[in-house]
Amino acid sequence: MDDAPAETWTALARGPVHDAWDAARARYGALDVDRDELLRAAVARTLARFERAGREPDPLAFRTALERAALADLCLVLAWERGDARAWELYAEEFEPAVTAAARRQGASPGRAEELAHELPGLLLAAEAEGRRAPLARYDGSGSLVGWLGVLARRRAIDGIAQDARHEPLEARDPASGAVGPEGEASERELAERVRAAAAGLRAALTPRERLVLLLKHEHGLAQTSIAAHLGVTPSRVTRLVQHATEKLREALAQLAEGGAVPEARLSHVLLRALGAPAAPEERA
Amino acid sequence: MTTAAHPDELTLAAWSEQRLLEFEREDVEAHLAECAACRALVATLDVAAPAAEPLGAPGAGAAPWLRRAPWLVVAATAAAALLLLVGPWFGRGRPAAPRLQLDVAGRLGDVFAETRSTPQATGELYVGVRLDEDAWVRLVAIDAAGAVHEVPLDPEGTTTEVLPGGADTFLGPFPAALAPDNAVTRVLALASREALAWSAVEPLVTDGADALRRELHASVTEVELAREP
């Protein structure tokens, strides 16, 4: 099935694309994009998605990707690429407020958030360096348009805040850091070494999903219902994942606490922080 | 995917909307487990709450002709089994199953199981499913010419069905006409993510339910794709 002919991909895409084209007309009004154009773009961009992932597309995964894709949004994007003025009016009407709100939630000032929302269309159309296509030309509907624009705005807002923060002295950002005596330094070094080893062991014991759930819960303070929504699983499933992960965390903590005088609460904190840091190259190997 | 190669914004949006395919999702989650910056970003994303959307009460959508079969013990996995067979289809009434708005909900999951063999289907087609939790299920048959046939799950042509978790359920019999000239080369099953794991075996020929059960039981030879702990 991996060498399915082009007609097979087109046949697989026809149903979802036709539904999406109708949905786009209902939602956005008449756009300067016909159904066959949307069909061709959906097939080509979905196949490109598999190629980017280094995967051979198979019919069922291909169809699943299309059924999940925001193809009505792809229709709007094609109209944007074509320079359809009516379609760009929709950006201002429907998307700009959401983009502004996303940047605001990420900490951008009101003025900066509005500026970001105004800048975004230009960024989407701008061809990137090294011959890459414009971001808009790479949109394949794998995520919704409003979701994509929201993440773009958030990342740019974060970048702006990070640039501002570079001018702050380190001490201002880390009030906890203070001078430690020589004995304290040796003790801290020993603890850091033990924590690193414990984190490596814990990392190996947890699945990526368990680790992610643990970190979203403890590092970012997300509720289990929010984690479930992110992962697309039921809250009870997250509860089980948290239970499994917590058991392993407890085992690691118990080993780490053996013979030491460091409070377990602090150990838990530093262990989770070490767990959230990227793995050392030798661990990844 | 390493911390050096952050997922692009569209991929992160798609992840938070649960639209990614299984292999894409696994890559993103492996990256998120490593990358504090991306984790911090996605932790602030607004997410729809698909888990809050009721899948249907246990057994919702389960038609009378769905038979529970607790005899099926798949020793290798406590999770799931997908089994296929061949036989007569229409003639049994059942209430219409609820339809899933796939394009809106995007909840129907990835390929959890598929047959690897070339079935020599000459009669009825049954599908046996074992799920840990309630899940949407959909079946697709692909014939020798590469054409894709969605397997209707009822005479009205419904193609998705909520199956109850915690038990084995049989769907069918489906029409032999589904596969012209018995030329089906693969039968694939999709399930929503709530289906924790499945197993797939060859479709079999049977002359009735008892033979079906014996053959299914004997044929659980390939267990695969237990994706989650």
Short mmCIF file of C-alpha atoms in Angstrom, two decimals:
data_model
loop_
_atom_site.label_atom_id
_atom_site.label_comp_id
_atom_site.label_asym_id
_atom_site.label_seq_id
_atom_site.Cartn_x
_atom_site.Cartn_y
_atom_site.Cartn_z
CA MET A 1 0.00 0.00 0.00
CA ASP A 2 2.99 2.25 0.45
CA ASP A 3 3.34 2.66 -3.28
CA ALA A 4 -0.31 3.55 -3.77
CA PRO A 5 -0.95 5.42 -7.01
CA ALA A 6 -1.74 9.13 -7.02
CA GLU A 7 -5.37 8.36 -7.87
CA THR A 8 -5.68 6.45 -4.62
CA TRP A 9 -4.60 9.47 -2.59
CA THR A 10 -7.00 11.67 -4.51
CA ALA A 11 -9.82 9.18 -4.04
CA LEU A 12 -9.09 8.95 -0.33
CA ALA A 13 -9.09 12.71 0.01
CA ARG A 14 -12.20 13.45 -2.01
CA GLY A 15 -14.79 12.88 0.73
CA PRO A 16 -13.17 14.94 3.50
CA VAL A 17 -12.17 17.67 1.05
CA HIS A 18 -15.63 18.03 -0.42
CA ASP A 19 -17.12 18.23 3.06
CA ALA A 20 -14.52 20.82 4.02
CA TRP A 21 -15.14 22.89 0.92
CA ASP A 22 -18.86 23.03 1.78
CA ALA A 23 -17.96 23.89 5.37
CA ALA A 24 -15.63 26.66 4.19
CA ARG A 25 -18.38 28.19 2.07
CA ALA A 26 -20.78 28.05 4.99
CA ARG A 27 -18.27 29.56 7.37
CA TYR A 28 -16.30 32.01 5.29
CA GLY A 29 -18.64 32.67 2.36
CA ALA A 30 -17.64 32.27 -1.27
CA LEU A 31 -13.87 32.18 -1.62
CA ASP A 32 -11.89 32.29 -4.80
CA VAL A 33 -10.90 28.64 -4.48
CA ASP A 34 -12.61 25.76 -6.25
CA ARG A 35 -13.04 22.25 -4.91
CA ASP A 36 -10.47 20.66 -7.17
CA GLU A 37 -7.91 23.23 -6.15
CA LEU A 38 -8.54 22.46 -2.51
CA LEU A 39 -8.37 18.74 -3.29
CA ARG A 40 -5.00 19.07 -5.00
CA ALA A 41 -3.58 21.21 -2.22
CA ALA A 42 -4.90 18.89 0.51
CA VAL A 43 -3.36 15.82 -1.16
CA ALA A 44 -0.02 17.48 -1.88
CA ARG A 45 0.37 19.08 1.54
CA THR A 46 -0.71 16.00 3.42
CA LEU A 47 1.75 13.85 1.49
CA ALA A 48 4.41 16.47 2.21
CA ARG A 49 3.58 16.10 5.89
CA PHE A 50 4.46 12.40 5.75
CA GLU A 51 7.60 13.21 3.82
CA ARG A 52 8.74 15.72 6.43
CA ALA A 53 8.25 13.09 9.09
CA GLY A 54 10.26 10.60 7.06
CA ARG A 55 7.28 8.27 6.82
CA GLU A 56 5.81 6.41 3.92
CA PRO A 57 2.15 7.35 3.79
CA ASP A 58 -0.31 4.51 4.01
CA PRO A 59 -3.93 4.93 2.97
CA LEU A 60 -5.47 4.74 6.40
CA ALA A 61 -3.06 7.16 8.06
CA PHE A 62 -3.44 9.47 5.08
CA ARG A 63 -7.21 9.39 5.33
CA THR A 64 -7.07 9.83 9.10
CA ALA A 65 -4.82 12.86 8.68
CA LEU A 66 -7.32 14.40 6.28
CA GLU A 67 -10.30 13.66 8.46
CA ARG A 68 -8.62 15.37 11.37
CA ALA A 69 -7.27 18.28 9.38
CA ALA A 70 -8.80 21.74 9.36
CA LEU A 71 -9.37 21.64 5.62
CA ALA A 72 -11.88 24.48 5.64
CA ASP A 73 -9.07 26.60 7.06
CA LEU A 74 -6.78 25.35 4.29
CA CYS A 75 -9.36 26.66 1.84
CA LEU A 76 -9.11 30.10 3.44
CA VAL A 77 -5.32 29.93 3.37
CA LEU A 78 -5.36 29.15 -0.36
CA ALA A 79 -7.52 32.23 -0.85
CA TRP A 80 -5.02 34.26 1.20
CA GLU A 81 -2.16 32.99 -0.93
CA ARG A 82 -4.09 34.02 -4.00
CA GLY A 83 -4.49 37.52 -2.60
CA ASP A 84 -8.26 37.30 -2.29
CA ALA A 85 -9.12 40.64 -0.65
CA ARG A 86 -12.36 39.32 0.83
CA ALA A 87 -10.43 36.47 2.44
CA TRP A 88 -7.93 38.89 4.00
CA GLU A 89 -10.83 40.89 5.43
CA LEU A 90 -11.70 37.74 7.30
CA TYR A 91 -8.28 37.81 8.94
CA ALA A 92 -9.03 41.19 10.44
CA GLU A 93 -12.55 40.20 11.43
CA GLU A 94 -12.06 36.71 12.76
CA PHE A 95 -8.42 36.07 13.51
CA GLU A 96 -6.78 39.30 14.57
CA PRO A 97 -8.67 39.55 17.87
CA ALA A 98 -7.73 35.95 18.73
CA VAL A 99 -4.09 36.55 17.84
CA THR A 100 -3.99 39.70 19.97
CA ALA A 101 -5.53 37.85 22.89
CA ALA A 102 -3.01 34.99 22.56
CA ALA A 103 -0.07 37.41 22.64
CA ARG A 104 -1.57 39.20 25.63
CA ARG A 105 -1.97 35.94 27.51
CA GLN A 106 1.70 35.24 26.88
CA GLY A 107 2.63 38.47 28.61
CA ALA A 108 2.89 40.92 25.72
CA SER A 109 1.77 44.47 26.42
CA PRO A 110 -1.51 45.56 24.77
CA GLY A 111 0.38 47.66 22.24
CA ARG A 112 2.86 44.90 21.42
CA ALA A 113 0.07 42.34 21.13
CA GLU A 114 -1.79 44.49 18.58
CA GLU A 115 1.42 45.11 16.72
CA LEU A 116 2.07 41.37 16.53
CA ALA A 117 -1.41 40.75 15.17
CA HIS A 118 -0.86 43.39 12.47
CA GLU A 119 2.56 42.01 11.56
CA LEU A 120 1.48 38.41 11.27
CA PRO A 121 0.03 38.44 7.71
CA GLY A 122 3.27 39.89 6.39
CA LEU A 123 5.26 37.23 8.19
CA LEU A 124 3.02 34.50 6.83
CA LEU A 125 3.53 35.66 3.27
CA ALA A 126 7.22 36.41 3.52
CA ALA A 127 9.47 33.86 1.91
CA GLU A 128 12.09 32.75 4.36
CA ALA A 129 15.82 32.60 3.87
CA GLU A 130 17.56 29.61 2.29
CA GLY A 131 14.91 29.19 -0.33
CA ARG A 132 12.21 28.00 2.07
CA ARG A 133 8.63 28.64 1.19
CA ALA A 134 6.53 31.19 3.01
CA PRO A 135 4.88 29.85 6.16
CA LEU A 136 1.48 30.18 4.54
CA ALA A 137 2.53 27.87 1.70
CA ARG A 138 3.44 25.22 4.25
CA TYR A 139 0.08 25.29 6.02
CA ASP A 140 -1.47 21.86 5.60
CA GLY A 141 -4.44 22.07 7.95
CA SER A 142 -2.86 19.70 10.47
CA GLY A 143 -3.83 22.27 13.10
CA SER A 144 -6.57 24.86 12.97
CA LEU A 145 -5.74 28.28 11.61
CA VAL A 146 -6.68 30.06 14.80
CA GLY A 147 -4.61 27.60 16.83
CA TRP A 148 -1.60 28.00 14.55
CA LEU A 149 -1.75 31.80 14.51
CA GLY A 150 -2.18 31.77 18.27
CA VAL A 151 0.99 29.70 18.79
CA LEU A 152 2.89 31.90 16.33
CA ALA A 153 1.83 34.99 18.27
CA ARG A 154 2.74 33.40 21.59
CA ARG A 155 6.18 32.38 20.41
CA ARG A 156 6.87 35.85 19.08
CA ALA A 157 5.59 37.36 22.31
CA ILE A 158 7.91 35.07 24.28
CA ASP A 159 10.84 36.00 22.04
CA GLY A 160 10.16 39.69 22.67
CA ILE A 161 9.99 39.19 26.42
CA ALA A 162 13.16 37.11 26.35
CA GLN A 163 14.97 39.89 24.50
CA ASP A 164 13.89 42.38 27.14
CA ALA A 165 14.98 40.02 29.90
CA ARG A 166 18.50 39.71 28.49
CA HIS A 167 19.19 43.21 29.73
CA GLU A 168 18.37 42.33 33.32
CA PRO A 169 21.20 41.37 35.67
CA LEU A 170 21.18 37.69 36.56
CA GLU A 171 20.76 38.40 40.26
CA ALA A 172 17.52 40.16 39.56
CA ARG A 173 16.09 37.03 38.04
CA ASP A 174 17.35 34.54 40.62
CA PRO A 175 16.94 35.98 44.08
CA ALA A 176 17.48 32.53 45.59
CA SER A 177 21.05 32.38 44.41
CA GLY A 178 23.33 33.42 47.21
CA ALA A 179 26.85 32.91 48.46
CA VAL A 180 27.57 29.48 49.95
CA GLY A 181 30.58 28.57 52.10
CA PRO A 182 33.16 25.91 51.07
CA GLU A 183 31.47 23.15 53.10
CA GLY A 184 28.12 24.11 51.70
CA GLU A 185 29.56 24.05 48.20
CA ALA A 186 30.87 20.49 48.63
CA SER A 187 27.57 19.38 50.03
CA GLU A 188 25.67 21.09 47.21
CA ARG A 189 27.95 19.49 44.62
CA GLU A 190 27.38 16.05 46.13
CA LEU A 191 23.64 16.62 46.21
CA ALA A 192 23.64 17.86 42.63
CA GLU A 193 25.50 14.74 41.56
CA ARG A 194 23.05 12.48 43.35
CA VAL A 195 20.10 14.35 41.91
CA ARG A 196 21.55 14.06 38.41
CA ALA A 197 21.96 10.32 38.83
CA ALA A 198 18.48 9.94 40.30
CA ALA A 199 16.97 12.01 37.49
CA ALA A 200 18.73 9.86 34.90
CA GLY A 201 17.35 6.72 36.54
CA LEU A 202 13.88 8.20 36.76
CA ARG A 203 14.03 9.37 33.17
CA ALA A 204 14.83 5.83 32.08
CA ALA A 205 12.02 4.41 34.19
CA LEU A 206 9.33 6.75 32.88
CA THR A 207 7.79 6.68 29.44
CA PRO A 208 7.91 10.03 27.61
CA ARG A 209 4.20 10.43 28.20
CA GLU A 210 4.50 9.73 31.94
CA ARG A 211 7.33 12.22 32.17
CA LEU A 212 5.34 14.82 30.29
CA VAL A 213 2.30 14.32 32.48
CA LEU A 214 4.41 14.57 35.62
CA LEU A 215 6.05 17.78 34.44
CA LEU A 216 2.85 19.42 33.22
CA LYS A 217 1.32 18.67 36.59
CA HIS A 218 4.17 19.65 38.90
CA GLU A 219 6.26 22.07 36.85
CA HIS A 220 3.43 23.96 35.19
CA GLY A 221 0.68 23.30 37.69
CA LEU A 222 -1.84 22.05 35.16
CA ALA A 223 -4.92 20.30 36.45
CA GLN A 224 -5.40 16.72 35.39
CA THR A 225 -8.44 17.71 33.35
CA SER A 226 -6.29 20.21 31.42
CA ILE A 227 -3.61 17.62 30.86
CA ALA A 228 -6.26 15.21 29.62
CA ALA A 229 -7.49 17.86 27.19
CA HIS A 230 -3.95 18.44 25.92
CA LEU A 231 -3.25 14.76 25.46
CA GLY A 232 -6.67 13.89 24.11
CA VAL A 233 -7.30 11.22 26.70
CA THR A 234 -9.80 10.84 29.49
CA PRO A 235 -9.05 12.33 32.92
CA SER A 236 -9.10 8.82 34.35
CA ARG A 237 -6.33 7.87 31.96
CA VAL A 238 -4.29 10.83 33.16
CA THR A 239 -4.95 9.79 36.74
CA ARG A 240 -3.48 6.38 35.99
CA LEU A 241 -0.49 7.90 34.23
CA VAL A 242 0.10 10.21 37.18
CA GLN A 243 -0.17 7.29 39.57
CA HIS A 244 2.36 5.23 37.65
CA ALA A 245 4.72 8.17 37.34
CA THR A 246 4.33 9.18 40.97
CA GLU A 247 5.16 5.68 42.15
CA LYS A 248 8.39 5.81 40.19
CA LEU A 249 9.08 9.33 41.46
CA ARG A 250 8.60 8.15 45.04
CA GLU A 251 11.00 5.26 44.53
CA ALA A 252 13.59 7.63 43.14
CA LEU A 253 13.03 10.07 45.98
CA ALA A 254 13.34 7.33 48.60
CA GLN A 255 16.70 6.31 47.17
CA LEU A 256 17.81 9.90 46.95
CA ALA A 257 16.79 10.65 50.53
CA GLU A 258 18.63 7.65 52.01
CA GLY A 259 21.06 8.80 54.64
CA GLY A 260 20.66 12.42 53.73
CA ALA A 261 19.48 15.34 55.77
CA VAL A 262 17.81 17.18 52.93
CA PRO A 263 14.04 17.54 53.32
CA GLU A 264 12.08 15.39 50.89
CA ALA A 265 10.06 18.36 49.69
CA ARG A 266 13.23 20.04 48.50
CA LEU A 267 14.51 16.83 46.97
CA SER A 268 11.24 16.44 45.13
CA HIS A 269 11.56 19.96 43.78
CA VAL A 270 15.14 19.59 42.57
CA LEU A 271 14.50 16.12 41.19
CA LEU A 272 11.54 17.33 39.13
CA ARG A 273 13.59 20.29 37.94
CA ALA A 274 16.36 17.93 36.86
CA LEU A 275 13.80 15.71 35.19
CA GLY A 276 12.49 18.66 33.18
CA ALA A 277 15.93 19.56 31.90
CA PRO A 278 17.13 18.04 28.62
CA ALA A 279 18.77 14.67 28.98
CA ALA A 280 22.56 14.56 28.88
CA PRO A 281 23.92 13.34 25.52
CA GLU A 282 25.11 10.07 27.06
CA GLU A 283 21.60 9.46 28.43
CA ARG A 284 20.05 10.05 25.03
CA ALA A 285 22.56 7.68 23.50
CA MET B 1 13.08 15.05 17.66
CA THR B 2 15.56 16.75 19.95
CA THR B 3 15.44 19.94 21.94
CA ALA B 4 17.42 21.52 19.11
CA ALA B 5 14.65 20.80 16.63
CA HIS B 6 11.58 22.34 18.17
CA PRO B 7 8.26 21.37 16.62
CA ASP B 8 6.93 24.17 14.47
CA GLU B 9 3.99 26.25 15.60
CA LEU B 10 1.51 24.38 13.44
CA THR B 11 2.58 21.05 14.91
CA LEU B 12 2.21 22.36 18.45
CA ALA B 13 -1.23 23.74 17.61
CA ALA B 14 -2.21 20.42 16.05
CA TRP B 15 -0.94 18.56 19.11
CA SER B 16 -2.98 20.69 21.46
CA GLU B 17 -6.02 20.09 19.27
CA GLN B 18 -5.40 16.32 19.22
CA ARG B 19 -5.24 16.26 15.45
CA LEU B 20 -1.86 14.64 15.01
CA LEU B 21 -1.31 11.10 13.86
CA GLU B 22 0.06 8.66 16.36
CA PHE B 23 3.69 8.82 15.21
CA GLU B 24 3.57 12.61 15.09
CA ARG B 25 2.05 12.79 18.54
CA GLU B 26 4.69 10.48 19.96
CA ASP B 27 7.45 12.64 18.49
CA VAL B 28 5.97 15.82 19.91
CA GLU B 29 5.42 14.34 23.36
CA ALA B 30 8.95 12.97 23.43
CA HIS B 31 10.18 16.47 22.60
CA LEU B 32 7.93 18.11 25.17
CA ALA B 33 9.22 15.76 27.84
CA GLU B 34 12.70 17.12 27.09
CA CYS B 35 12.10 20.76 26.24
CA ALA B 36 11.05 23.15 28.98
CA ALA B 37 10.54 26.02 26.54
CA CYS B 38 8.02 24.18 24.39
CA ARG B 39 6.39 22.72 27.48
CA ALA B 40 5.92 26.19 28.90
CA LEU B 41 4.38 27.29 25.63
CA VAL B 42 1.89 24.47 25.29
CA ALA B 43 0.97 24.64 28.96
CA THR B 44 -0.58 28.02 28.28
CA LEU B 45 -2.48 26.99 25.18
CA ASP B 46 -6.21 26.90 25.29
CA VAL B 47 -7.34 23.43 24.52
CA ALA B 48 -10.67 22.09 23.61
CA ALA B 49 -11.58 19.39 26.05
CA PRO B 50 -12.39 16.34 24.01
CA ALA B 51 -12.25 14.21 27.09
CA ALA B 52 -15.09 16.28 28.45
CA GLU B 53 -17.20 15.46 25.45
CA PRO B 54 -19.11 12.37 26.38
CA LEU B 55 -18.14 9.38 24.37
CA GLY B 56 -21.51 8.06 25.23
CA ALA B 57 -22.50 6.11 28.26
CA PRO B 58 -21.03 2.65 28.48
CA GLY B 59 -22.68 0.68 25.79
CA ALA B 60 -24.17 3.71 24.12
CA GLY B 61 -24.64 2.94 20.50
CA ALA B 62 -24.10 -0.73 21.10
CA ALA B 63 -26.68 -2.55 19.08
CA PRO B 64 -28.40 -5.76 20.13
CA TRP B 65 -26.37 -7.68 17.65
CA LEU B 66 -23.20 -6.76 19.43
CA ARG B 67 -22.48 -9.84 21.43
CA ARG B 68 -20.21 -10.00 24.40
CA ALA B 69 -17.82 -12.88 24.34
CA PRO B 70 -15.89 -13.22 27.56
CA TRP B 71 -14.33 -16.46 26.39
CA LEU B 72 -11.75 -14.67 24.36
CA VAL B 73 -8.61 -14.63 26.41
CA VAL B 74 -5.68 -13.04 24.75
CA ALA B 75 -2.86 -14.20 26.92
CA ALA B 76 -0.26 -11.90 25.50
CA THR B 77 -2.14 -8.72 26.15
CA ALA B 78 -4.64 -7.53 28.65
CA ALA B 79 -5.51 -4.75 26.35
CA ALA B 80 -7.24 -5.65 23.13
CA ALA B 81 -7.99 -7.89 20.18
CA LEU B 82 -9.24 -7.21 16.73
CA LEU B 83 -10.49 -10.14 14.78
CA LEU B 84 -12.00 -10.46 11.36
CA LEU B 85 -14.18 -13.05 9.70
CA VAL B 86 -16.55 -13.42 6.80
CA GLY B 87 -20.36 -14.10 6.53
CA PRO B 88 -23.97 -12.83 5.85
CA TRP B 89 -24.78 -9.31 6.82
CA PHE B 90 -28.17 -7.73 6.40
CA GLY B 91 -31.38 -8.91 7.90
CA ARG B 92 -30.85 -8.01 11.52
CA GLY B 93 -32.43 -4.80 12.66
CA ARG B 94 -30.57 -2.50 15.03
CA PRO B 95 -30.94 1.06 16.15
CA ALA B 96 -28.89 3.60 14.29
CA ALA B 97 -25.52 4.24 15.85
CA PRO B 98 -24.58 7.82 16.67
CA ARG B 99 -22.47 9.47 14.04
CA LEU B 100 -19.18 11.07 14.86
CA GLN B 101 -18.53 14.47 13.35
CA LEU B 102 -15.00 13.62 12.40
CA ASP B 103 -14.07 16.92 10.89
CA VAL B 104 -15.23 18.80 13.95
CA ALA B 105 -14.28 16.57 16.81
CA GLY B 106 -11.16 15.09 15.26
CA ARG B 107 -11.39 12.40 17.84
CA LEU B 108 -11.15 9.31 15.75
CA GLY B 109 -7.79 7.91 16.44
CA ASP B 110 -4.87 6.48 14.70
CA VAL B 111 -4.29 3.11 13.24
CA PHE B 112 -4.24 0.92 16.25
CA ALA B 113 -4.42 -2.31 14.39
CA GLU B 114 -4.47 -3.72 10.95
CA THR B 115 -4.39 -7.08 9.34
CA ARG B 116 -1.08 -8.03 7.86
CA SER B 117 -2.21 -10.92 5.78
CA THR B 118 -4.20 -11.39 2.61
CA PRO B 119 -7.53 -12.69 3.73
CA GLN B 120 -9.20 -15.28 1.55
CA ALA B 121 -12.64 -14.09 2.44
CA THR B 122 -15.40 -16.16 0.94
CA GLY B 123 -18.28 -15.63 3.27
CA GLU B 124 -19.16 -13.53 6.25
CA LEU B 125 -17.07 -10.82 7.76
CA TYR B 126 -17.03 -10.39 11.51
CA VAL B 127 -14.98 -8.07 13.61
CA GLY B 128 -14.19 -8.81 17.21
CA VAL B 129 -12.99 -5.95 19.33
CA ARG B 130 -11.76 -5.83 22.84
CA LEU B 131 -11.38 -2.42 24.42
CA ASP B 132 -10.33 -1.25 27.83
CA GLU B 133 -12.50 1.81 27.62
CA ASP B 134 -15.40 3.02 25.52
CA ALA B 135 -14.16 4.03 22.12
CA TRP B 136 -15.23 5.01 18.67
CA VAL B 137 -14.38 2.39 16.11
CA ARG B 138 -14.26 2.47 12.36
CA LEU B 139 -13.23 -0.17 9.85
CA VAL B 140 -11.78 0.21 6.40
CA ALA B 141 -11.15 -2.49 3.81
CA ILE B 142 -8.68 -2.05 0.98
CA ASP B 143 -9.01 -4.18 -2.10
CA ALA B 144 -6.37 -5.43 -4.49
CA ALA B 145 -6.79 -2.39 -6.74
CA GLY B 146 -6.04 -0.05 -3.87
CA ALA B 147 -9.62 1.15 -3.55
CA VAL B 148 -10.75 1.91 -0.05
CA HIS B 149 -14.10 0.66 1.20
CA GLU B 150 -15.48 1.98 4.42
CA VAL B 151 -17.14 -0.87 6.21
CA PRO B 152 -20.72 0.04 7.03
CA LEU B 153 -21.56 -0.93 10.57
CA ASP B 154 -25.27 -1.03 10.04
CA PRO B 155 -27.75 -1.28 7.17
CA GLU B 156 -28.11 2.51 7.18
CA GLY B 157 -24.46 2.85 6.30
CA THR B 158 -23.18 4.23 9.58
CA THR B 159 -19.44 3.93 9.55
CA THR B 160 -18.51 4.76 13.11
CA GLU B 161 -19.67 3.13 16.26
CA VAL B 162 -19.14 3.56 19.97
CA LEU B 163 -18.17 0.25 21.47
CA PRO B 164 -18.25 -0.39 25.17
CA GLY B 165 -15.06 -0.93 27.06
CA GLY B 166 -14.24 -3.77 29.39
CA ALA B 167 -15.52 -6.59 27.24
CA ASP B 168 -15.16 -8.29 23.89
CA THR B 169 -17.68 -7.21 21.33
CA PHE B 170 -18.51 -8.70 17.98
CA LEU B 171 -19.63 -6.69 15.02
CA GLY B 172 -21.20 -8.29 12.05
CA PRO B 173 -21.82 -10.23 10.00
CA PHE B 174 -20.92 -7.82 7.23
CA PRO B 175 -21.77 -8.34 3.57
CA ALA B 176 -19.47 -10.41 1.49
CA ALA B 177 -20.18 -7.83 -1.22
CA LEU B 178 -18.00 -5.44 0.70
CA ALA B 179 -15.02 -6.99 -0.99
CA PRO B 180 -15.77 -7.65 -4.65
CA ASP B 181 -14.41 -11.01 -5.70
CA ASN B 182 -13.09 -11.42 -2.19
CA ALA B 183 -10.19 -9.24 -3.15
CA VAL B 184 -9.68 -7.48 0.13
CA THR B 185 -6.01 -7.24 0.83
CA ARG B 186 -6.14 -5.46 4.12
CA VAL B 187 -8.72 -4.67 6.71
CA LEU B 188 -7.82 -1.86 9.02
CA ALA B 189 -9.40 -0.63 12.18
CA LEU B 190 -9.31 2.83 13.62
CA ALA B 191 -10.19 3.58 17.16
CA SER B 192 -10.32 6.71 19.18
CA ARG B 193 -7.49 7.19 21.61
CA GLU B 194 -9.54 5.80 24.42
CA ALA B 195 -8.88 2.40 22.94
CA LEU B 196 -5.68 1.71 24.74
CA ALA B 197 -4.41 -1.14 22.71
CA TRP B 198 -5.57 -3.59 20.14
CA SER B 199 -4.42 -6.72 18.53
CA ALA B 200 -5.00 -7.80 15.00
CA VAL B 201 -5.35 -11.21 13.49
CA GLU B 202 -6.22 -12.64 10.14
CA PRO B 203 -9.77 -12.54 8.92
CA LEU B 204 -11.15 -16.05 8.87
CA VAL B 205 -13.83 -17.95 7.05
CA THR B 206 -16.55 -19.40 9.16
CA ASP B 207 -19.88 -21.09 8.80
CA GLY B 208 -21.33 -19.82 12.02
CA ALA B 209 -20.72 -18.18 15.31
CA ASP B 210 -19.43 -21.25 17.14
CA ALA B 211 -16.89 -22.04 14.49
CA LEU B 212 -16.06 -18.38 14.40
CA ARG B 213 -15.26 -18.31 18.06
CA ARG B 214 -13.12 -21.40 17.92
CA GLU B 215 -11.19 -20.10 14.98
CA LEU B 216 -10.78 -16.66 16.42
CA HIS B 217 -9.53 -18.06 19.64
CA ALA B 218 -7.03 -20.23 17.86
CA SER B 219 -5.91 -17.49 15.58
CA VAL B 220 -4.77 -14.81 17.95
CA THR B 221 -1.28 -15.11 16.73
CA GLU B 222 -0.19 -11.57 16.28
CA VAL B 223 -0.56 -8.99 18.97
CA GLU B 224 0.71 -5.58 18.16
CA LEU B 225 0.58 -1.92 18.77
CA ALA B 226 0.08 -1.81 22.49
CA ARG B 227 0.88 1.84 22.41
CA GLU B 228 0.40 3.04 25.91
CA PRO B 229 1.48 1.75 29.28
#
